[in-house]
mmCIF file of C-alpha atoms in Angstrom:
data_model
loop_
_atom_site.group_PDB
_atom_site.id
_atom_site.type_symbol
_atom_site.label_atom_id
_atom_site.label_comp_id
_atom_site.label_asym_id
_atom_site.label_seq_id
_atom_site.Cartn_x
_atom_site.Cartn_y
_atom_site.Cartn_z
ATOM 1 C CA MET A 21 0.000 0.000 0.000
ATOM 2 C CA GLN A 22 1.379 3.413 -0.960
ATOM 3 C CA ALA A 23 1.853 6.306 1.443
ATOM 4 C CA ALA A 24 -1.473 7.935 2.410
ATOM 5 C CA SER A 25 -0.153 11.403 1.559
ATOM 6 C CA PRO A 26 2.171 12.335 -1.315
ATOM 7 C CA ARG A 27 5.741 11.109 -0.781
ATOM 8 C CA LEU A 28 8.483 11.889 -3.293
ATOM 9 C CA LEU A 29 11.564 9.667 -3.405
ATOM 10 C CA ILE A 30 14.567 11.409 -5.005
ATOM 11 C CA VAL A 31 17.491 9.104 -5.775
ATOM 12 C CA ASP A 32 21.065 10.367 -6.142
ATOM 13 C CA GLY A 33 21.782 8.528 -9.401
ATOM 14 C CA HIS A 34 25.575 8.561 -9.651
ATOM 15 C CA ALA A 35 25.954 7.774 -5.950
ATOM 16 C CA TYR A 36 23.905 4.608 -6.286
ATOM 17 C CA ALA A 37 25.486 3.609 -9.608
ATOM 18 C CA TYR A 38 28.948 3.810 -8.000
ATOM 19 C CA ARG A 39 27.702 1.935 -4.943
ATOM 20 C CA ALA A 40 26.250 -0.837 -7.086
ATOM 21 C CA PHE A 41 29.385 -1.059 -9.222
ATOM 22 C CA HIS A 42 31.656 -1.565 -6.218
ATOM 23 C CA ALA A 43 29.241 -3.819 -4.302
ATOM 24 C CA ILE A 44 29.183 -6.457 -7.044
ATOM 25 C CA GLN A 45 32.714 -7.076 -8.257
ATOM 26 C CA SER A 46 32.009 -9.103 -11.377
ATOM 27 C CA LEU A 47 28.856 -9.740 -13.385
ATOM 28 C CA ASN A 48 28.484 -9.966 -17.143
ATOM 29 C CA GLY A 49 25.641 -10.407 -19.575
ATOM 30 C CA PRO A 50 25.364 -13.135 -22.229
ATOM 31 C CA ASP A 51 27.302 -10.899 -24.639
ATOM 32 C CA GLY A 52 30.160 -10.476 -22.136
ATOM 33 C CA ALA A 53 29.372 -6.818 -21.370
ATOM 34 C CA PRO A 54 29.594 -5.768 -17.674
ATOM 35 C CA THR A 55 26.235 -5.675 -15.894
ATOM 36 C CA ASN A 56 27.211 -5.449 -12.194
ATOM 37 C CA ALA A 57 26.236 -1.774 -11.819
ATOM 38 C CA ILE A 58 22.974 -2.278 -13.710
ATOM 39 C CA TYR A 59 21.940 -5.235 -11.579
ATOM 40 C CA GLY A 60 22.958 -3.661 -8.284
ATOM 41 C CA PHE A 61 21.243 -0.374 -9.142
ATOM 42 C CA ILE A 62 18.001 -2.130 -10.049
ATOM 43 C CA LYS A 63 18.002 -4.266 -6.900
ATOM 44 C CA MET A 64 18.688 -1.286 -4.630
ATOM 45 C CA LEU A 65 16.030 0.836 -6.320
ATOM 46 C CA LEU A 66 13.396 -1.902 -6.157
ATOM 47 C CA LYS A 67 14.159 -2.434 -2.472
ATOM 48 C CA MET A 68 13.798 1.294 -1.745
ATOM 49 C CA GLU A 69 10.495 1.409 -3.603
ATOM 50 C CA THR A 70 9.181 -1.563 -1.625
ATOM 51 C CA THR A 71 10.330 -0.166 1.723
ATOM 52 C CA LEU A 72 9.286 3.471 1.264
ATOM 53 C CA GLN A 73 6.189 3.008 -0.915
ATOM 54 C CA PRO A 74 6.500 6.466 -2.503
ATOM 55 C CA THR A 75 3.635 7.923 -4.500
ATOM 56 C CA HIS A 76 6.148 9.801 -6.677
ATOM 57 C CA HIS A 77 9.801 9.260 -7.569
ATOM 58 C CA CYS A 78 12.712 10.347 -9.753
ATOM 59 C CA VAL A 79 16.429 9.800 -10.249
ATOM 60 C CA VAL A 80 18.811 12.772 -10.558
ATOM 61 C CA TRP A 81 22.252 12.655 -12.188
ATOM 62 C CA ASP A 82 25.266 14.967 -12.079
ATOM 63 C CA GLY A 83 25.475 17.334 -15.031
ATOM 64 C CA GLY A 84 28.956 18.673 -14.233
ATOM 65 C CA LEU A 85 30.591 20.890 -11.637
ATOM 66 C CA CYS A 86 29.105 24.206 -10.543
ATOM 67 C CA GLU A 87 30.939 27.123 -12.169
ATOM 68 C CA LYS A 88 30.574 29.318 -9.087
ATOM 69 C CA ARG A 89 32.169 26.672 -6.856
ATOM 70 C CA MET A 90 34.970 26.123 -9.365
ATOM 71 C CA ALA A 91 35.646 29.867 -9.479
ATOM 72 C CA ALA A 92 35.796 30.027 -5.671
ATOM 73 C CA LEU A 93 37.979 26.911 -5.403
ATOM 74 C CA PRO A 94 39.640 25.751 -8.658
ATOM 75 C CA GLU A 95 40.729 22.499 -7.007
ATOM 76 C CA TYR A 96 37.122 21.684 -6.015
ATOM 77 C CA LYS A 97 36.653 17.885 -6.391
ATOM 78 C CA ILE A 98 39.800 17.778 -8.544
ATOM 79 C CA GLN A 99 41.211 14.800 -6.634
ATOM 80 C CA ARG A 100 38.401 12.491 -7.691
ATOM 81 C CA PRO A 101 39.557 9.749 -10.082
ATOM 82 C CA PRO A 102 37.828 9.415 -13.466
ATOM 83 C CA MET A 103 34.818 7.129 -13.654
ATOM 84 C CA PRO A 104 35.804 3.491 -14.271
ATOM 85 C CA GLY A 105 35.260 2.588 -17.911
ATOM 86 C CA ASP A 106 33.123 -0.449 -17.095
ATOM 87 C CA LEU A 107 30.812 1.744 -15.007
ATOM 88 C CA GLU A 108 30.558 4.444 -17.665
ATOM 89 C CA LYS A 109 29.461 1.810 -20.212
ATOM 90 C CA GLN A 110 26.575 0.795 -17.966
ATOM 91 C CA LEU A 111 25.064 4.237 -17.303
ATOM 92 C CA PRO A 112 23.135 4.348 -20.620
ATOM 93 C CA GLU A 113 21.798 0.884 -19.812
ATOM 94 C CA ILE A 114 20.610 2.067 -16.397
ATOM 95 C CA GLU A 115 18.888 4.966 -18.164
ATOM 96 C CA SER A 116 17.196 2.426 -20.466
ATOM 97 C CA PHE A 117 15.940 0.559 -17.405
ATOM 98 C CA LEU A 118 14.557 3.758 -15.870
ATOM 99 C CA ALA A 119 12.785 4.703 -19.108
ATOM 100 C CA ALA A 120 11.250 1.206 -19.441
ATOM 101 C CA SER A 121 10.233 1.352 -15.778
ATOM 102 C CA THR A 122 8.578 4.765 -16.320
ATOM 103 C CA ILE A 123 10.797 6.296 -13.617
ATOM 104 C CA PRO A 124 11.591 9.965 -14.415
ATOM 105 C CA SER A 125 15.294 10.714 -14.736
ATOM 106 C CA PHE A 126 16.894 14.164 -14.782
ATOM 107 C CA VAL A 127 20.278 15.643 -15.678
ATOM 108 C CA ASN A 128 20.992 19.325 -16.289
ATOM 109 C CA GLU A 129 24.192 20.405 -18.016
ATOM 110 C CA GLY A 130 26.525 22.184 -15.601
ATOM 111 C CA VAL A 131 24.311 21.460 -12.584
ATOM 112 C CA GLU A 132 25.480 19.228 -9.766
ATOM 113 C CA ALA A 133 22.975 16.588 -8.709
ATOM 114 C CA ASP A 134 23.041 17.878 -5.111
ATOM 115 C CA ASP A 135 21.774 21.303 -6.177
ATOM 116 C CA TRP A 136 19.086 19.892 -8.464
ATOM 117 C CA ILE A 137 17.914 17.547 -5.714
ATOM 118 C CA ALA A 138 17.822 20.440 -3.227
ATOM 119 C CA SER A 139 15.731 22.509 -5.637
ATOM 120 C CA GLN A 140 13.364 19.614 -6.386
ATOM 121 C CA ALA A 141 12.950 18.977 -2.670
ATOM 122 C CA ASP A 142 12.221 22.635 -1.987
ATOM 123 C CA CYS A 143 9.600 22.779 -4.749
ATOM 124 C CA ALA A 144 7.976 19.599 -3.480
ATOM 125 C CA VAL A 145 7.831 20.745 0.141
ATOM 126 C CA ARG A 146 6.277 24.046 -0.874
ATOM 127 C CA GLY A 147 3.673 21.962 -2.684
ATOM 128 C CA GLY A 148 2.842 20.034 0.494
ATOM 129 C CA VAL A 149 4.754 16.878 -0.443
ATOM 130 C CA GLU A 150 6.940 14.827 1.895
ATOM 131 C CA VAL A 151 10.412 14.177 0.439
ATOM 132 C CA VAL A 152 12.866 11.348 1.026
ATOM 133 C CA ILE A 153 16.344 11.772 -0.484
ATOM 134 C CA ALA A 154 18.283 8.554 -1.051
ATOM 135 C CA SER A 155 22.004 9.293 -0.712
ATOM 136 C CA ALA A 156 24.973 8.841 1.595
ATOM 137 C CA ASP A 157 26.208 12.380 0.887
ATOM 138 C CA LYS A 158 26.478 14.235 4.201
ATOM 139 C CA ASP A 159 25.781 17.550 2.431
ATOM 140 C CA PHE A 160 22.111 16.537 2.389
ATOM 141 C CA LEU A 161 21.994 16.689 6.187
ATOM 142 C CA GLN A 162 21.477 20.439 5.778
ATOM 143 C CA LEU A 163 18.138 19.799 4.035
ATOM 144 C CA VAL A 164 16.626 17.525 6.675
ATOM 145 C CA SER A 165 13.477 18.912 8.247
ATOM 146 C CA ASP A 166 10.019 17.821 9.351
ATOM 147 C CA HIS A 167 9.210 17.457 5.637
ATOM 148 C CA VAL A 168 12.520 16.188 4.195
ATOM 149 C CA GLY A 169 14.072 12.899 5.267
ATOM 150 C CA LEU A 170 17.294 11.195 4.240
ATOM 151 C CA LEU A 171 17.674 7.500 3.441
ATOM 152 C CA ASN A 172 21.356 6.789 4.034
ATOM 153 C CA PRO A 173 22.434 3.454 2.463
ATOM 154 C CA ASN A 174 25.264 3.244 5.006
ATOM 155 C CA ASP A 175 22.666 2.969 7.769
ATOM 156 C CA LYS A 176 21.743 -0.719 7.812
ATOM 157 C CA SER A 177 18.683 -0.008 9.960
ATOM 158 C CA GLU A 178 17.090 1.591 6.855
ATOM 159 C CA THR A 179 15.803 4.393 9.074
ATOM 160 C CA ILE A 180 14.686 7.564 7.342
ATOM 161 C CA TRP A 181 16.912 10.186 8.937
ATOM 162 C CA ARG A 182 15.047 13.052 10.515
ATOM 163 C CA ILE A 183 16.149 15.911 12.755
ATOM 164 C CA ASP A 184 16.886 13.557 15.666
ATOM 165 C CA GLN A 185 19.267 11.467 13.551
ATOM 166 C CA VAL A 186 21.104 14.593 12.373
ATOM 167 C CA ARG A 187 21.496 15.669 15.998
ATOM 168 C CA ALA A 188 22.777 12.199 16.902
ATOM 169 C CA LYS A 189 25.310 12.314 14.058
ATOM 170 C CA THR A 190 26.563 15.889 14.447
ATOM 171 C CA GLY A 191 25.326 17.071 17.845
ATOM 172 C CA LEU A 192 23.648 19.944 16.005
ATOM 173 C CA ASP A 193 20.476 20.933 14.169
ATOM 174 C CA PRO A 194 20.281 20.628 10.361
ATOM 175 C CA GLU A 195 20.398 24.443 10.087
ATOM 176 C CA GLN A 196 23.920 24.327 11.558
ATOM 177 C CA VAL A 197 25.304 21.635 9.252
ATOM 178 C CA VAL A 198 26.686 24.085 6.664
ATOM 179 C CA ASP A 199 28.640 25.904 9.392
ATOM 180 C CA TRP A 200 29.778 22.570 10.882
ATOM 181 C CA LEU A 201 31.117 21.311 7.557
ATOM 182 C CA SER A 202 32.641 24.728 6.815
ATOM 183 C CA LEU A 203 34.757 24.419 9.948
ATOM 184 C CA ILE A 204 35.878 20.813 9.515
ATOM 185 C CA GLY A 205 36.081 20.776 5.728
ATOM 186 C CA ASP A 206 35.134 17.955 3.377
ATOM 187 C CA SER A 207 37.933 15.750 2.061
ATOM 188 C CA VAL A 208 35.558 14.092 -0.422
ATOM 189 C CA ASP A 209 35.090 17.434 -2.193
ATOM 190 C CA ASN A 210 38.685 18.577 -1.564
ATOM 191 C CA ILE A 211 37.551 21.369 0.784
ATOM 192 C CA LYS A 212 40.013 22.081 3.580
ATOM 193 C CA GLY A 213 38.780 23.072 7.008
ATOM 194 C CA VAL A 214 40.327 24.906 9.941
ATOM 195 C CA PRO A 215 43.547 23.244 11.203
ATOM 196 C CA GLY A 216 42.952 21.573 14.554
ATOM 197 C CA VAL A 217 39.163 21.747 14.261
ATOM 198 C CA GLY A 218 37.629 18.287 13.925
ATOM 199 C CA PRO A 219 33.961 17.267 14.156
ATOM 200 C CA LYS A 220 33.826 17.353 17.982
ATOM 201 C CA THR A 221 35.524 20.743 18.292
ATOM 202 C CA ALA A 222 33.300 22.184 15.565
ATOM 203 C CA THR A 223 30.228 20.865 17.363
ATOM 204 C CA ASP A 224 31.384 22.356 20.664
ATOM 205 C CA LEU A 225 32.008 25.740 19.026
ATOM 206 C CA LEU A 226 28.581 25.813 17.385
ATOM 207 C CA LYS A 227 26.881 24.709 20.585
ATOM 208 C CA GLN A 228 28.575 27.655 22.289
ATOM 209 C CA PHE A 229 27.970 30.290 19.616
ATOM 210 C CA GLY A 230 25.098 28.929 17.506
ATOM 211 C CA ARG A 231 26.396 30.125 14.155
ATOM 212 C CA ILE A 232 29.696 31.080 12.556
ATOM 213 C CA ASP A 233 28.778 34.775 12.365
ATOM 214 C CA ALA A 234 28.291 34.898 16.135
ATOM 215 C CA MET A 235 31.509 32.958 16.705
ATOM 216 C CA TYR A 236 33.599 35.437 14.722
ATOM 217 C CA SER A 237 31.921 38.418 16.367
ATOM 218 C CA ARG A 238 32.850 36.957 19.779
ATOM 219 C CA LEU A 239 36.078 35.182 18.874
ATOM 220 C CA GLY A 240 37.714 36.272 22.126
ATOM 221 C CA GLU A 241 35.387 33.886 23.977
ATOM 222 C CA VAL A 242 37.007 30.812 22.396
ATOM 223 C CA LYS A 243 38.858 29.236 25.305
ATOM 224 C CA SER A 244 41.721 27.557 23.449
ATOM 225 C CA GLU A 245 44.326 30.089 22.344
ATOM 226 C CA ARG A 246 45.507 27.737 19.590
ATOM 227 C CA ILE A 247 42.014 27.167 18.202
ATOM 228 C CA ARG A 248 41.224 30.866 18.471
ATOM 229 C CA ALA A 249 44.325 31.750 16.452
ATOM 230 C CA ASN A 250 43.584 29.096 13.843
ATOM 231 C CA LEU A 251 40.011 30.324 13.486
ATOM 232 C CA GLN A 252 41.194 33.882 13.042
ATOM 233 C CA ASP A 253 43.763 32.920 10.400
ATOM 234 C CA ALA A 254 41.242 30.770 8.514
ATOM 235 C CA GLU A 255 38.248 33.145 8.533
ATOM 236 C CA SER A 256 38.373 33.745 4.772
ATOM 237 C CA ILE A 257 38.536 29.975 4.185
ATOM 238 C CA VAL A 258 35.575 29.340 6.467
ATOM 239 C CA ARG A 259 33.523 32.042 4.745
ATOM 240 C CA ARG A 260 34.413 30.546 1.367
ATOM 241 C CA ASN A 261 33.513 27.076 2.587
ATOM 242 C CA GLN A 262 30.049 28.236 3.569
ATOM 243 C CA LYS A 263 29.396 29.232 -0.054
ATOM 244 C CA LEU A 264 30.865 25.980 -1.378
ATOM 245 C CA ILE A 265 28.925 23.680 0.941
ATOM 246 C CA ARG A 266 25.524 25.381 1.007
ATOM 247 C CA LEU A 267 23.340 23.669 -1.596
ATOM 248 C CA HIS A 268 21.590 25.802 -4.194
ATOM 249 C CA ALA A 269 17.910 25.150 -3.578
ATOM 250 C CA ASP A 270 16.796 28.090 -5.714
ATOM 251 C CA LEU A 271 17.452 26.746 -9.218
ATOM 252 C CA PRO A 272 14.682 27.272 -11.787
ATOM 253 C CA CYS A 273 12.412 24.321 -11.184
ATOM 254 C CA ASP A 274 9.565 23.390 -13.519
ATOM 255 C CA PHE A 275 8.120 21.126 -10.859
ATOM 256 C CA GLN A 276 5.059 19.165 -11.972
ATOM 257 C CA LEU A 277 4.231 16.528 -9.385
ATOM 258 C CA GLU A 278 1.932 14.559 -11.678
ATOM 259 C CA LYS A 279 4.866 13.824 -14.017
ATOM 260 C CA LEU A 280 6.715 12.119 -11.149
ATOM 261 C CA ALA A 281 3.847 9.803 -10.171
ATOM 262 C CA VAL A 282 4.687 6.131 -9.681
ATOM 263 C CA ARG A 283 3.367 4.174 -12.666
ATOM 264 C CA ALA A 284 3.502 0.549 -13.696
ATOM 265 C CA PRO A 285 6.613 -0.416 -15.661
ATOM 266 C CA ASP A 286 6.380 -1.083 -19.384
ATOM 267 C CA ALA A 287 6.851 -4.859 -19.375
ATOM 268 C CA MET A 288 7.187 -4.984 -23.161
ATOM 269 C CA ARG A 289 10.258 -2.735 -22.920
ATOM 270 C CA LEU A 290 11.681 -4.258 -19.741
ATOM 271 C CA ARG A 291 11.514 -7.889 -20.860
ATOM 272 C CA PRO A 292 14.077 -7.625 -23.701
ATOM 273 C CA LEU A 293 16.396 -5.584 -21.475
ATOM 274 C CA TYR A 294 16.381 -8.210 -18.719
ATOM 275 C CA ALA A 295 16.976 -10.902 -21.341
ATOM 276 C CA LYS A 296 19.841 -8.935 -22.904
ATOM 277 C CA TRP A 297 21.518 -8.516 -19.513
ATOM 278 C CA GLY A 298 20.880 -12.118 -18.457
ATOM 279 C CA PHE A 299 18.799 -11.160 -15.405
ATOM 280 C CA LYS A 300 16.769 -14.384 -15.255
ATOM 281 C CA THR A 301 15.400 -13.866 -11.741
ATOM 282 C CA LEU A 302 14.195 -10.335 -12.489
ATOM 283 C CA LEU A 303 12.681 -11.568 -15.743
ATOM 284 C CA ALA A 304 10.809 -14.344 -13.917
ATOM 285 C CA GLN A 305 9.566 -11.850 -11.295
ATOM 286 C CA LEU A 306 8.372 -9.509 -14.028
ATOM 287 C CA ASP A 307 6.481 -12.321 -15.788
ATOM 288 C CA ALA A 308 4.954 -13.468 -12.493
ATOM 289 C CA THR A 309 3.773 -9.934 -11.716
ATOM 290 C CA GLN A 310 2.275 -9.536 -15.177
ATOM 291 C CA SER A 311 0.525 -12.900 -14.830
ATOM 292 C CA THR A 312 -0.931 -11.937 -11.443
ATOM 293 C CA GLN A 313 -2.125 -8.574 -12.694
ATOM 294 C CA GLY A 314 -3.658 -10.218 -15.743
ATOM 295 C CA SER A 315 -5.616 -12.665 -13.592
ATOM 296 C CA LEU A 316 -7.092 -9.801 -11.576
ATOM 297 C CA LEU A 317 -8.544 -8.089 -14.621
#
């Protein structure tokens, strides 16, 4: 049974494709082409759909790096290795699965998936829709609210993270996450933080001052002379980090909820794909579902 009120599931496409690719080390179709990312992606998505029972859903992909972030920090995400060739080959196949499954998929040139997801979530919430974002990216902690939850695949409990889970993880409210990450930095995105300020110290500082603006206006109240000096020396870095880490939830968003509604997959399009990839179990499940639905008509 689907959620009683509208629930939109937004899936971080590249994050789950990478996760699937690394979770299944070797899997090939009848033609010898790699299929590990395709299979893993499908299984994870189907499990999420079953668990969350969304009324609406979509998958969002990275369209490139944000020009403003690159201008502020030229080395932004520069340390990331190129996408493995075997994974890159499978992305169009995953897109074919999504199209056959009637699951909307979005990519905007020059727009990072995080920003597009933030904008979609904001549009949905303003329309009275509950949102669940599926991603392990800690940047999304800043979006968590009474109306936006986070499904973190690293959390084996499969709990939808709400404000309480953000507080348990960071010791802070979601509204303070941008400041928290600005102080400690983000090695994944190649963003350096304040020397000597780790997660616990950053949490203690923000518990004391609330926000970074208040901390810098009352810097003399920081007890540790070493931390105080480091904060003073790194103020321009911290201010820059705030702009880098804060997600852009104000992108132009032609949000039409009805276009994201969960619909039955197109079995005629899915069947040859499953056969091409050698997914016998998924093919049998699809045929069984079609047979059951046919008997109910």
